[in-house]
PDB file of C-alpha atoms in Angstrom:
ATOM      1  CA  MET O 102      94.579 101.024 118.111  1.00 88.00           C
ATOM      2  CA  SER O 103      92.840  99.455 121.025  1.00 89.00           C
ATOM      3  CA  VAL O 104      89.895 101.486 122.255  1.00 87.00           C
ATOM      4  CA  ALA O 105      87.516 100.824 125.115  1.00 84.00           C
ATOM      5  CA  PRO O 106      84.355  99.405 123.481  1.00 82.00           C
ATOM      6  CA  ALA O 107      82.136 102.048 125.091  1.00 86.00           C
ATOM      7  CA  HIS O 108      84.195 104.775 123.376  1.00 87.00           C
ATOM      8  CA  LEU O 109      84.729 103.163 119.969  1.00 85.00           C
ATOM      9  CA  ASP O 110      82.158 105.278 118.102  1.00 85.00           C
ATOM     10  CA  GLU O 111      83.444 108.507 119.654  1.00 86.00           C
ATOM     11  CA  VAL O 112      87.105 107.718 118.944  1.00 85.00           C
ATOM     12  CA  THR O 113      86.287 106.580 115.387  1.00 85.00           C
ATOM     13  CA  ARG O 114      84.656 109.928 114.612  1.00 84.00           C
ATOM     14  CA  THR O 115      87.515 112.001 116.046  1.00 85.00           C
ATOM     15  CA  PRO O 116      90.291 110.930 113.608  1.00 82.00           C
ATOM     16  CA  ALA O 117      87.749 110.994 110.778  1.00 78.00           C
ATOM     17  CA  GLY O 118      87.508 114.737 111.414  1.00 82.00           C
ATOM     18  CA  HIS O 119      91.289 115.267 111.314  1.00 84.00           C
ATOM     19  CA  GLY O 120      93.039 116.148 108.070  1.00 84.00           C
ATOM     20  CA  GLU O 121      95.661 113.378 108.154  1.00 86.00           C
ATOM     21  CA  PRO O 122      93.594 110.161 107.980  1.00 83.00           C
ATOM     22  CA  ALA O 123      92.721 108.755 104.576  1.00 83.00           C
ATOM     23  CA  PHE O 124      90.951 105.771 106.128  1.00 82.00           C
ATOM     24  CA  VAL O 125      89.327 105.063 109.500  1.00 84.00           C
ATOM     25  CA  ALA O 126      87.563 101.796 110.377  1.00 83.00           C
ATOM     26  CA  GLY O 127      86.328 100.345 113.644  1.00 81.00           C
ATOM     27  CA  GLN O 128      85.370  96.759 114.425  1.00 79.00           C
ATOM     28  CA  ARG O 129      84.121  94.825 117.432  1.00 71.00           C
ATOM     29  CA  PRO O 130      85.393  92.726 119.208  1.00 73.00           C
ATOM     30  CA  ALA O 131      89.122  92.575 118.588  1.00 74.00           C
ATOM     31  CA  PRO O 132      92.305  93.454 120.477  1.00 78.00           C
ATOM     32  CA  ALA O 133      93.034  96.205 117.931  1.00 78.00           C
ATOM     33  CA  ASN O 134      89.558  97.467 117.142  1.00 85.00           C
ATOM     34  CA  LEU O 135      90.320 100.714 115.303  1.00 86.00           C
ATOM     35  CA  VAL O 136      92.517 101.118 112.212  1.00 86.00           C
ATOM     36  CA  THR O 137      93.539 104.475 110.762  1.00 85.00           C
ATOM     37  CA  GLN O 138      95.724 105.221 107.761  1.00 87.00           C
ATOM     38  CA  ALA O 139      97.230 108.682 108.198  1.00 87.00           C
ATOM     39  CA  LEU O 140      98.969 110.549 105.390  1.00 86.00           C
ATOM     40  CA  CYS O 141     101.762 112.692 106.832  1.00 87.00           C
ATOM     41  CA  PRO O 142     104.421 114.556 104.836  1.00 87.00           C
ATOM     42  CA  ASP O 143     107.368 113.401 106.967  1.00 87.00           C
ATOM     43  CA  PRO O 144     108.299 111.432 110.125  1.00 88.00           C
ATOM     44  CA  PRO O 145     108.112 114.474 112.465  1.00 92.00           C
ATOM     45  CA  ALA O 146     104.560 115.183 111.256  1.00 90.00           C
ATOM     46  CA  LEU O 147     103.604 111.549 111.905  1.00 90.00           C
ATOM     47  CA  ARG O 148     105.123 111.719 115.384  1.00 91.00           C
ATOM     48  CA  ASP O 149     103.189 114.914 116.145  1.00 92.00           C
ATOM     49  CA  TYR O 150      99.942 113.409 114.868  1.00 89.00           C
ATOM     50  CA  LEU O 151     100.355 110.232 116.945  1.00 90.00           C
ATOM     51  CA  ALA O 152     101.576 111.966 120.110  1.00 91.00           C
ATOM     52  CA  ARG O 153      99.552 115.168 120.180  1.00 90.00           C
ATOM     53  CA  ARG O 154      96.315 114.518 118.314  1.00 88.00           C
ATOM     54  CA  LEU O 155      95.640 110.812 118.842  1.00 87.00           C
ATOM     55  CA  GLY O 156      97.602 110.693 122.082  1.00 86.00           C
ATOM     56  CA  ALA O 157      95.251 113.293 123.555  1.00 88.00           C
ATOM     57  CA  LEU O 158      92.340 110.833 123.385  1.00 88.00           C
ATOM     58  CA  ASP O 159      92.092 109.141 126.790  1.00 89.00           C
ATOM     59  CA  ALA O 160      89.907 106.292 125.471  1.00 89.00           C
ATOM     60  CA  ILE O 161      92.788 104.885 123.378  1.00 90.00           C
ATOM     61  CA  ARG O 162      94.312 102.052 125.414  1.00 89.00           C
ATOM     62  CA  SER O 163      97.220 101.318 123.068  1.00 89.00           C
ATOM     63  CA  LEU O 164      98.443 102.441 119.672  1.00 88.00           C
ATOM     64  CA  GLU O 165     100.896 100.922 117.203  1.00 88.00           C
ATOM     65  CA  SER O 166     102.241 102.477 114.030  1.00 88.00           C
ATOM     66  CA  ALA O 167     103.925 101.082 110.938  1.00 86.00           C
ATOM     67  CA  PRO O 168     105.198 103.877 108.688  1.00 83.00           C
ATOM     68  CA  VAL O 169     105.098 103.217 104.950  1.00 81.00           C
ATOM     69  CA  LEU O 170     108.243 104.717 103.491  1.00 77.00           C
ATOM     70  CA  ARG O 171     107.503 103.975  99.850  1.00 78.00           C
ATOM     71  CA  THR O 172     104.347 102.910  98.032  1.00 76.00           C
ATOM     72  CA  VAL O 173     105.004 100.813  94.938  1.00 79.00           C
ATOM     73  CA  LYS O 174     101.413 100.270  93.844  1.00 76.00           C
ATOM     74  CA  ALA O 175      98.105 101.577  95.172  1.00 73.00           C
ATOM     75  CA  ALA O 176      94.475 101.201  94.227  1.00 72.00           C
ATOM     76  CA  GLY O 177      92.418 104.276  93.571  1.00 66.00           C
ATOM     77  CA  PRO O 178      89.540 105.619  91.565  1.00 64.00           C
ATOM     78  CA  LEU O 179      89.890 105.256  87.833  1.00 59.00           C
ATOM     79  CA  GLY O 180      89.948 108.384  85.745  1.00 59.00           C
ATOM     80  CA  PRO O 181      88.431 108.772  82.310  1.00 61.00           C
ATOM     81  CA  VAL O 182      89.233 105.902  79.985  1.00 55.00           C
ATOM     82  CA  ARG O 183      91.133 106.915  76.857  1.00 60.00           C
ATOM     83  CA  LEU O 184      90.660 104.678  73.885  1.00 56.00           C
ATOM     84  CA  ARG O 185      93.531 104.334  71.438  1.00 61.00           C
ATOM     85  CA  ARG O 186      92.754 104.418  67.772  1.00 59.00           C
TER      86      ARG O 186
END
């Protein structure tokens, strides 16, 4: 997303309070200065999130999306380690 610099903190906090985002990060200066990874159950839910929730924020100048249809490998917290005997 591209957000007006004066509104970056405000717009960063808003998606962080939504249920869909797993990750929100802002940076300055850059053409796309806010990145959000949203977890949606299906394409219509993603469309609704982008159009109705994020689209309602006037400070967002532009927004691009790249849906991930299948995750092959992902990093995450490690659970308890089981030792084989």
